[in-house]
Tab-separated table of C-alpha atoms and ligand atoms in Angstrom:
chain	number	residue	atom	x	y	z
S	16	UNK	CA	-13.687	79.284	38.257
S	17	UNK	CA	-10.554	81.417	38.299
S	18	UNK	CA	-9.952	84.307	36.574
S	19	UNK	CA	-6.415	86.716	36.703
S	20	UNK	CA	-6.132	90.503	36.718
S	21	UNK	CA	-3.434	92.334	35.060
S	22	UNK	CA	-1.064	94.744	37.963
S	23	UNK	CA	-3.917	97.509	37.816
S	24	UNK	CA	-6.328	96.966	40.618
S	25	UNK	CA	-9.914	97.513	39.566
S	26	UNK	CA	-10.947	97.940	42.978
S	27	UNK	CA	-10.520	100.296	45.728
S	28	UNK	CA	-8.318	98.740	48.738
S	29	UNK	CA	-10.059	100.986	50.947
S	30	UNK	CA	-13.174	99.078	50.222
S	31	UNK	CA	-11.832	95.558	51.174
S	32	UNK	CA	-12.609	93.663	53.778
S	33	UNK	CA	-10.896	90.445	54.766
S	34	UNK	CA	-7.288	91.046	55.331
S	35	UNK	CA	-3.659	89.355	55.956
S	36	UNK	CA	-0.033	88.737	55.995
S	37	UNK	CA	2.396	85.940	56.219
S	38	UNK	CA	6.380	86.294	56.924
S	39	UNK	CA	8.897	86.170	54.143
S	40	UNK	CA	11.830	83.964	55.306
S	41	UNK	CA	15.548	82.851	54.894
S	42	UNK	CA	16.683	79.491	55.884
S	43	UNK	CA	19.770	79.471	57.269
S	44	UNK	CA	20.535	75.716	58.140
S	45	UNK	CA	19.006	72.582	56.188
S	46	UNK	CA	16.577	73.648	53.267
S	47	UNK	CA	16.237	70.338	50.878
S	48	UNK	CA	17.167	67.650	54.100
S	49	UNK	CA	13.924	69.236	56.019
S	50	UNK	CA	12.262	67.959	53.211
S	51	UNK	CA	13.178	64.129	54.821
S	52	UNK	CA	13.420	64.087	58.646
S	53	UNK	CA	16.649	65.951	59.207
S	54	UNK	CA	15.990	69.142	61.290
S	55	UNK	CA	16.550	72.413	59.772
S	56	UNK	CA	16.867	76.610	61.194
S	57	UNK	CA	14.778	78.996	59.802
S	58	UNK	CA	14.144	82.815	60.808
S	59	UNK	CA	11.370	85.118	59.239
S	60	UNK	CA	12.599	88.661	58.315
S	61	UNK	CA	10.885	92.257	58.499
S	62	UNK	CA	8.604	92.026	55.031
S	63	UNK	CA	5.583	90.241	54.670
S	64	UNK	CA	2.909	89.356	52.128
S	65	UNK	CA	-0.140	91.003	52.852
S	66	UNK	CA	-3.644	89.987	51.214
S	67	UNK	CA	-6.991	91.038	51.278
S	68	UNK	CA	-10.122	89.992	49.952
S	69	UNK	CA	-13.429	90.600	49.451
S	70	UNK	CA	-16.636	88.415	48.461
S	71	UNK	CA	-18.582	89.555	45.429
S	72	UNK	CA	-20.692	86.823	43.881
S	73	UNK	CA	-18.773	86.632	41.081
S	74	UNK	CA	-15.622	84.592	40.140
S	75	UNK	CA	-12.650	84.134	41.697
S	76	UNK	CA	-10.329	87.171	41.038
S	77	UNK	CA	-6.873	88.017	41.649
S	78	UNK	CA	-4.520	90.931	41.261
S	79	UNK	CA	-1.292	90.571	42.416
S	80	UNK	CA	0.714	93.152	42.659
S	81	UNK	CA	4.001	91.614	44.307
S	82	UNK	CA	7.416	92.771	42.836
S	83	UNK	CA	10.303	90.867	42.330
S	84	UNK	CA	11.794	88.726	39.703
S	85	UNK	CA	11.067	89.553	36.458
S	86	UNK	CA	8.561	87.042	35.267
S	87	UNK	CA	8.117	85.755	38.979
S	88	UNK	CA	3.901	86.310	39.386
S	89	UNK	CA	3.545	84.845	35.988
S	90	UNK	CA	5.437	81.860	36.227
S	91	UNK	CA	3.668	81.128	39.580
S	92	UNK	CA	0.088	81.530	38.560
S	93	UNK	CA	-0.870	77.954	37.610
S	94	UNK	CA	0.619	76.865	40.972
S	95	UNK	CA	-1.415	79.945	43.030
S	96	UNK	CA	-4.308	78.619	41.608
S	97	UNK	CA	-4.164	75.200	42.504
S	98	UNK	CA	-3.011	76.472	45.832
S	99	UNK	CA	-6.015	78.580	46.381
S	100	UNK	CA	-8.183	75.788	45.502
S	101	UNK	CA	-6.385	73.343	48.189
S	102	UNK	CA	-6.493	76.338	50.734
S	103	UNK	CA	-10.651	76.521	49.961
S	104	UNK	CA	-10.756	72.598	50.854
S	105	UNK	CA	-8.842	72.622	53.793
S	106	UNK	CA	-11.280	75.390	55.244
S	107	UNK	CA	-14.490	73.470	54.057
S	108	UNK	CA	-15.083	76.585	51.933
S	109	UNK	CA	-17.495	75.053	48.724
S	110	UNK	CA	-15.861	76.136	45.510
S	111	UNK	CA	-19.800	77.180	44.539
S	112	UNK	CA	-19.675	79.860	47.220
S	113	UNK	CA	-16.061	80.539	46.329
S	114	UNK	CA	-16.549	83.985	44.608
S	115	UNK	CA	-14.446	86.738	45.941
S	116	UNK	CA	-11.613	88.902	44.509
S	117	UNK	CA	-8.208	88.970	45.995
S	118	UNK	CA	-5.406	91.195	46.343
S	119	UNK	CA	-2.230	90.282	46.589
S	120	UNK	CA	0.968	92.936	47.474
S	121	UNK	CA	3.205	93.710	50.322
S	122	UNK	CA	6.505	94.193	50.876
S	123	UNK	CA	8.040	90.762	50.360
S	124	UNK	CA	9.417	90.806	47.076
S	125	UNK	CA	8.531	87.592	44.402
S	126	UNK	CA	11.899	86.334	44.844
S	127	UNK	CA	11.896	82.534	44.525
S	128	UNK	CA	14.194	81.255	47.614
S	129	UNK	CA	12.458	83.664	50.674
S	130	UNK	CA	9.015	81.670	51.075
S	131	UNK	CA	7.213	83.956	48.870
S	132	UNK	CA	5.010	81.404	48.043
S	133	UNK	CA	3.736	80.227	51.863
S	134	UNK	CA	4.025	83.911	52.915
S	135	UNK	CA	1.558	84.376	50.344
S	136	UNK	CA	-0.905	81.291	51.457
S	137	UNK	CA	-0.627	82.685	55.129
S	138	UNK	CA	-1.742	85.975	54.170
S	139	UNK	CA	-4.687	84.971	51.594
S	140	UNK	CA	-5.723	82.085	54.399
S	141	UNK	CA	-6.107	85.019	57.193
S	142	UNK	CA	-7.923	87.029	54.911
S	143	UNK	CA	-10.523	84.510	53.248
S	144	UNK	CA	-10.880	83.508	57.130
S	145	UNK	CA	-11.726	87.354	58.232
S	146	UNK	CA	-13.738	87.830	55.179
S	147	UNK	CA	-15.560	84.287	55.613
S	148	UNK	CA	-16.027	84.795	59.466
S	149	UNK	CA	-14.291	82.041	60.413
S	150	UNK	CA	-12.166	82.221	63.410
S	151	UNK	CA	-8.419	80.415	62.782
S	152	UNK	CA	-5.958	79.891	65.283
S	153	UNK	CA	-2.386	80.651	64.003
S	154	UNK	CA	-2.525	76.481	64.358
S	155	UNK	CA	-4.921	76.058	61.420
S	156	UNK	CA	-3.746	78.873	59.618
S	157	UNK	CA	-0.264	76.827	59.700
S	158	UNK	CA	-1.944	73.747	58.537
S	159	UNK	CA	-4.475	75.338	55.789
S	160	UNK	CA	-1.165	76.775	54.507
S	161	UNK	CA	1.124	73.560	54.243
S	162	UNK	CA	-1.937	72.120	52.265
S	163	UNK	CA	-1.439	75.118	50.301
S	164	UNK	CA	2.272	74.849	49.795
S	165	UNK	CA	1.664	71.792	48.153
S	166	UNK	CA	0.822	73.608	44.986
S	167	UNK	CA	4.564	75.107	44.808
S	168	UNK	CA	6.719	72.412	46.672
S	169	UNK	CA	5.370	68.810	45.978
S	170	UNK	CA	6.225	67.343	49.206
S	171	UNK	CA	6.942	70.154	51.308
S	172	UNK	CA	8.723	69.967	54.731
S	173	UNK	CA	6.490	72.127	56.677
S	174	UNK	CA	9.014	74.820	57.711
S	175	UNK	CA	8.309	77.673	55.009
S	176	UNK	CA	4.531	77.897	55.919
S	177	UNK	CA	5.622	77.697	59.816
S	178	UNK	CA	8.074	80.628	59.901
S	179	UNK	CA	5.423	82.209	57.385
S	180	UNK	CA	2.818	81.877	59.870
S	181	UNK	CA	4.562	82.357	63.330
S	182	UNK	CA	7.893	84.587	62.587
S	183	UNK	CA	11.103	84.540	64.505
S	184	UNK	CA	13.945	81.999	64.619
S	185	UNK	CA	13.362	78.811	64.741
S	186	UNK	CA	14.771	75.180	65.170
S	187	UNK	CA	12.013	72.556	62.846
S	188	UNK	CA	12.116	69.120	62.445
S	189	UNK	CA	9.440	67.215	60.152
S	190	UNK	CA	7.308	64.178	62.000
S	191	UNK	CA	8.286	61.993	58.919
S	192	UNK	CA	4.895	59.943	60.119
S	193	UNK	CA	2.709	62.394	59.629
S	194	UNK	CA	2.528	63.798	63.548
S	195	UNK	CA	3.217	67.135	64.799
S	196	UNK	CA	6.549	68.333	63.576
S	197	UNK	CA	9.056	69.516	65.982
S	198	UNK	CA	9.286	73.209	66.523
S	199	UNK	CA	11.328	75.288	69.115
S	200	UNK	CA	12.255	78.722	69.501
S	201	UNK	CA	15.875	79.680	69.200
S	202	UNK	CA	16.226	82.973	71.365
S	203	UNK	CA	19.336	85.329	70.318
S	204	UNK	CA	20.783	87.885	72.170
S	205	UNK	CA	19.931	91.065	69.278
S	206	UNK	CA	18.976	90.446	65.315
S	207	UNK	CA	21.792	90.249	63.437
S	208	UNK	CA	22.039	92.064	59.752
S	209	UNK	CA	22.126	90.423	56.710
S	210	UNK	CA	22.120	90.676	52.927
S	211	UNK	CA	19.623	88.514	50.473
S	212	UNK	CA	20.467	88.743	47.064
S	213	UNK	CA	18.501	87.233	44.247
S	214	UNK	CA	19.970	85.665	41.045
S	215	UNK	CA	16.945	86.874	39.212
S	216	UNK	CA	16.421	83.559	38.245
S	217	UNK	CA	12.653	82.262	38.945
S	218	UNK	CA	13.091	78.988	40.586
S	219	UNK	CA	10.633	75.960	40.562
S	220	UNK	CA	10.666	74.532	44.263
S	221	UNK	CA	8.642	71.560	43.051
S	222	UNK	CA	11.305	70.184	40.564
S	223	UNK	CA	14.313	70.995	42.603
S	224	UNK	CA	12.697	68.947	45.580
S	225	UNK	CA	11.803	66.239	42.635
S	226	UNK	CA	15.135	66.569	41.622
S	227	UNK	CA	16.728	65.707	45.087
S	228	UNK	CA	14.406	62.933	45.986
S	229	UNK	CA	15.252	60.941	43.012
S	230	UNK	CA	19.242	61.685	42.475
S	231	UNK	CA	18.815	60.292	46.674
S	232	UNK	CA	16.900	56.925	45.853
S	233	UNK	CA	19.742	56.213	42.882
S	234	UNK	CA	22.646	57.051	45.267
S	235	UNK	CA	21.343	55.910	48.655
S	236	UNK	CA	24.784	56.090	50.367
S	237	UNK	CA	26.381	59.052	49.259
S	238	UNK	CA	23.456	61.179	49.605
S	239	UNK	CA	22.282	59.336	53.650
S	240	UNK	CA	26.499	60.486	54.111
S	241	UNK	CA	25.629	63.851	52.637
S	242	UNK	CA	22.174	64.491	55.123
S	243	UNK	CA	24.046	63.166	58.368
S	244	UNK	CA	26.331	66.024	57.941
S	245	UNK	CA	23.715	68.338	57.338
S	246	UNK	CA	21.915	67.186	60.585
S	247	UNK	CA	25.343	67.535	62.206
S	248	UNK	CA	25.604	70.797	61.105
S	249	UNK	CA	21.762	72.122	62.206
S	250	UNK	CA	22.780	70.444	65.764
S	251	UNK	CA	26.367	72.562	65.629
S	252	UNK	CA	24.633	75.919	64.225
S	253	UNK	CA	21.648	76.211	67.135
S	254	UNK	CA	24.537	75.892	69.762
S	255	UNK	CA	26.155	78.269	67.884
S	256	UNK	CA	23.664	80.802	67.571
S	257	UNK	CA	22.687	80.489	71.075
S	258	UNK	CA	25.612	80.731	72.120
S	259	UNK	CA	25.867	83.774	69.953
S	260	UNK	CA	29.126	83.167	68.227
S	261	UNK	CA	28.174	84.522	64.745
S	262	UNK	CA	31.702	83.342	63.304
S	263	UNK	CA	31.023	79.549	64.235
S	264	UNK	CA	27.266	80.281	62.599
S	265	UNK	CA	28.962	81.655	59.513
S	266	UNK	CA	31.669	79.110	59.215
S	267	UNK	CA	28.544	76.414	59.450
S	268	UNK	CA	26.523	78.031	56.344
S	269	UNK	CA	29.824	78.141	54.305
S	270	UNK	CA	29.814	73.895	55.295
S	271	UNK	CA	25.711	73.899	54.545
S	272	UNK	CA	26.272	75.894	50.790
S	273	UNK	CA	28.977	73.096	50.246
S	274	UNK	CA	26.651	69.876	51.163
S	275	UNK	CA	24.057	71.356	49.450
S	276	UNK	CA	26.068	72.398	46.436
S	277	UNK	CA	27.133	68.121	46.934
S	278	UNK	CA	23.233	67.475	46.205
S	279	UNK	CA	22.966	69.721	42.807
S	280	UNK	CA	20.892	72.441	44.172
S	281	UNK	CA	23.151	75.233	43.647
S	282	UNK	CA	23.817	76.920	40.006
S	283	UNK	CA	26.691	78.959	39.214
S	284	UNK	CA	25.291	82.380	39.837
S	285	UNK	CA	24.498	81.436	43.513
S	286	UNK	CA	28.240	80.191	43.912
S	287	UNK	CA	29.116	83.589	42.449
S	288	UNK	CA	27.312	85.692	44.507
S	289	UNK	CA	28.300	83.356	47.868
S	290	UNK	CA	31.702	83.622	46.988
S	291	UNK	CA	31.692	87.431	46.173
S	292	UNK	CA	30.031	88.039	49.656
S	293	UNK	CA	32.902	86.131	51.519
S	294	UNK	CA	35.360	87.934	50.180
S	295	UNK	CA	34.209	90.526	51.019
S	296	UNK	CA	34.248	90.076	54.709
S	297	UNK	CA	30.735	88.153	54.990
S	298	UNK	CA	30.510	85.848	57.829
S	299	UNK	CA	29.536	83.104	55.876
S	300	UNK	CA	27.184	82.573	52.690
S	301	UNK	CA	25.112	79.957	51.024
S	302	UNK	CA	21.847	79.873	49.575
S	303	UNK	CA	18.320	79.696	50.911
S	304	UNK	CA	14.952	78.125	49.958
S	305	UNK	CA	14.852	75.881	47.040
S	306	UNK	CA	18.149	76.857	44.761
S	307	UNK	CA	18.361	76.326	41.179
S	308	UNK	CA	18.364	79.726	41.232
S	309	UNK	CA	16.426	82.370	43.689
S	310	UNK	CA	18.342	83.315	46.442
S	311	UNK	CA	21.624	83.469	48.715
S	312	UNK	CA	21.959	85.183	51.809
S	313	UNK	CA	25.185	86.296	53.528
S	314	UNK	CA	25.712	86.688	57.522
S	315	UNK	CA	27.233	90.156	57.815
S	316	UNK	CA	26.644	91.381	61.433
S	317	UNK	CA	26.994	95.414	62.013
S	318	UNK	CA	25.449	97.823	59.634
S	319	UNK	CA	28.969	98.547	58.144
S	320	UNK	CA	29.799	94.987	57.396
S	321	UNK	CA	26.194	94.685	55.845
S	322	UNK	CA	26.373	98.099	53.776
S	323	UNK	CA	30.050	96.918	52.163
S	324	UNK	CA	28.434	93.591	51.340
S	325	UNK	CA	25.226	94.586	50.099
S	326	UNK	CA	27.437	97.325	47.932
S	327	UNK	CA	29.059	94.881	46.158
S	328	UNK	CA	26.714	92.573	45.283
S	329	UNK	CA	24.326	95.533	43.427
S	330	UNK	CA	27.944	96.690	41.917
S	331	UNK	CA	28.087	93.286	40.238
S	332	UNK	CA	24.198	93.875	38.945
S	333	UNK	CA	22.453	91.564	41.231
S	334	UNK	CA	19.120	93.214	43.303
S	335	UNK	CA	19.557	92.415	47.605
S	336	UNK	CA	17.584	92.819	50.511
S	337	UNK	CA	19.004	94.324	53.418
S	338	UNK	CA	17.192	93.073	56.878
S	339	UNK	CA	17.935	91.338	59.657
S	340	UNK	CA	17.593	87.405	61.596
S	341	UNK	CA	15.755	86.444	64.798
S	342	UNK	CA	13.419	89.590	64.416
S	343	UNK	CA	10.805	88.499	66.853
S	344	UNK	CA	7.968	90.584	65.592
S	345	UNK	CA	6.984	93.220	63.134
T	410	PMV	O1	12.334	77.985	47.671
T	410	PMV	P1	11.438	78.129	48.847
T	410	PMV	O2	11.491	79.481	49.504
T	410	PMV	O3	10.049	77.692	48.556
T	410	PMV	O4	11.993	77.096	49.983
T	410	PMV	C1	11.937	75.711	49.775
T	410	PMV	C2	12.570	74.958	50.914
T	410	PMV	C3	12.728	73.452	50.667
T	410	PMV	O5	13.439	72.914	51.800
T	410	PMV	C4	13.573	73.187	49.429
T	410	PMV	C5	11.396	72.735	50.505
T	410	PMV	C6	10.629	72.536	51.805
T	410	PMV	O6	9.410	72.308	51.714
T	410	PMV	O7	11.213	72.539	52.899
């Protein structure tokens, strides 16, 4: 039985024991065609979701502290539940032992688009692990997680609780029969800056995923067009970024944003704020994660390129997040 906190914590951190954190994440090449076979690039960046939790005897309860957007912890407590509950399966944890509190905070904000959700799953899986005793490799963890994800994404790829679990860049490809998905390492020469900005607009992954699958199975050939150019593209962009030629990588998200603005998951405030960062000097823009809403993200290497961008964008209103791409750890 689950019960919700209000923001105030009733307990002491200090006294907690169980603890952990999951990556937050931008994907830069192939969010939505992940979701069936074609591969995809994702890198974590430098904020996390950290969780800790302690057993009490009592019910299940939460406080979650994460900022973010407006309404964002609310409108994804049905779906936390029910991902807690899948997470307690997949680590043969009886729901009649199940009685612990958790906290949820760190510095990831609740912005839908930057894996929020599986950063949070990785975290509270590490922690109900340490506080349980039971060892996980970063391998379970990983697949406790996707079980988890399930709650917020339907039929999720896999990627968000990978780069959630693991961090750094990354090249992912989803075994569409089930098996191990691809994963490789994409090694850069330095992290390059960048600029998240959020609509403010809570996004549900689930139904833009639904949405996607279905407008695909009534418009087989314009949408198997659409996803071989998106697989073209996540072939072009990992040359790219190993060969480190951040123009071609920018000139490839600007073609990404466009195919996936072709399959009706952008909105008009992400095509705002992707334009706005292009002109102003942005290597190249789209959105990341779900769309619908949630978040863009704009390639601006140098701190000066990344400071005019990020300028902007909070000029016109909008709340960004300045970090940085193939961070390899913490
Ligand atoms: O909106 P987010 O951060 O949950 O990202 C979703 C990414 C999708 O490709 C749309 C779904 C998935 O499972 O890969």
């Amino acid at each position: 039985m689950f019960l919700s906190a209000p923001a105030i914590p009733i307990l002491s951190r200090c006294s907690w024991m169980g603890k952990g954190s999951g990556f937050g994440k931008v994907i830069l090449f192939g969010e939505h065609f992940v979701v069936h076979g074609v591969a995809g690039i994702v890198s974590a960046i430098d904020s996390t979701t950290d969780a800790e939790v302690k057993k009490t005897g009592e019910e299940i309860l939460i406080v979650d502290e994460r900022k973010g957007a407006k309404g964002y912890v609310g409108e994804k407590k049905a779906q936390q539940l029910e991902s807690i509950d899948r997470m307690l399966k997949a680590m043969g944890i009886e729901p009649k032992i199940a009685s612990f509190n958790i906290w949820v905070g760190g510095n990831l904000p609740g912005f839908s688009g930057l894996g929020a959700s599986a950063a949070s799953s990785v975290a509270i899986a590490r922690a109900i692990a340490e506080e349980f005793g039971l060892k996980l490799s970063d391998e379970r963890v990983n697949e406790v997680a996707y079980e988890a994800e399930k709650a917020y994404a339907g039929t999720p790829s896999g990627i968000d609780n990978t780069a959630a679990t693991y961090g750094g860049l990354m090249w992912f490809k989803r075994n569409m029969s089930g098996g191990s998905n691809a994963i490789e390492r994409i090694s850069i020469r330095k992290p390059v800056e960048i600029v998240i900005a959020s609509t403010g607009i809570v996004a549900n992954t689930k139904a833009m995923v639904e949405g996607v699958a279905e407008r695909k199975k009534k418009n087989p050939e314009k949408y198997n067009g659409i996803f071989k150019q998106a697989e073209d593209v996540a072939l072009k962009a990992k040359k790219a970024l190993k060969e480190f030629d951040l123009k071609k990588v920018g000139t490839l998200m600007n073609e990404n944003h466009r195919l996936l603005q072709e399959i009706g998951v952008s909105c008009k405030e992400l095509d705002y704020l992707v334009d706005l960062a292009r002109r102003r000097g942005a290597f190249g823009a789209k959105l990341t994660g779900g769309g619908g809403g949630g978040c863009m993200f704009a390639l601006t290497p140098t701190k000066a390129l990344q400071e005019t961008v990020a300028e902007a964008i909070e000029k016109a209103g909008y709340e960004v997040l300045r970090t940085k791409i193939g961070v390899e750890k913490l």
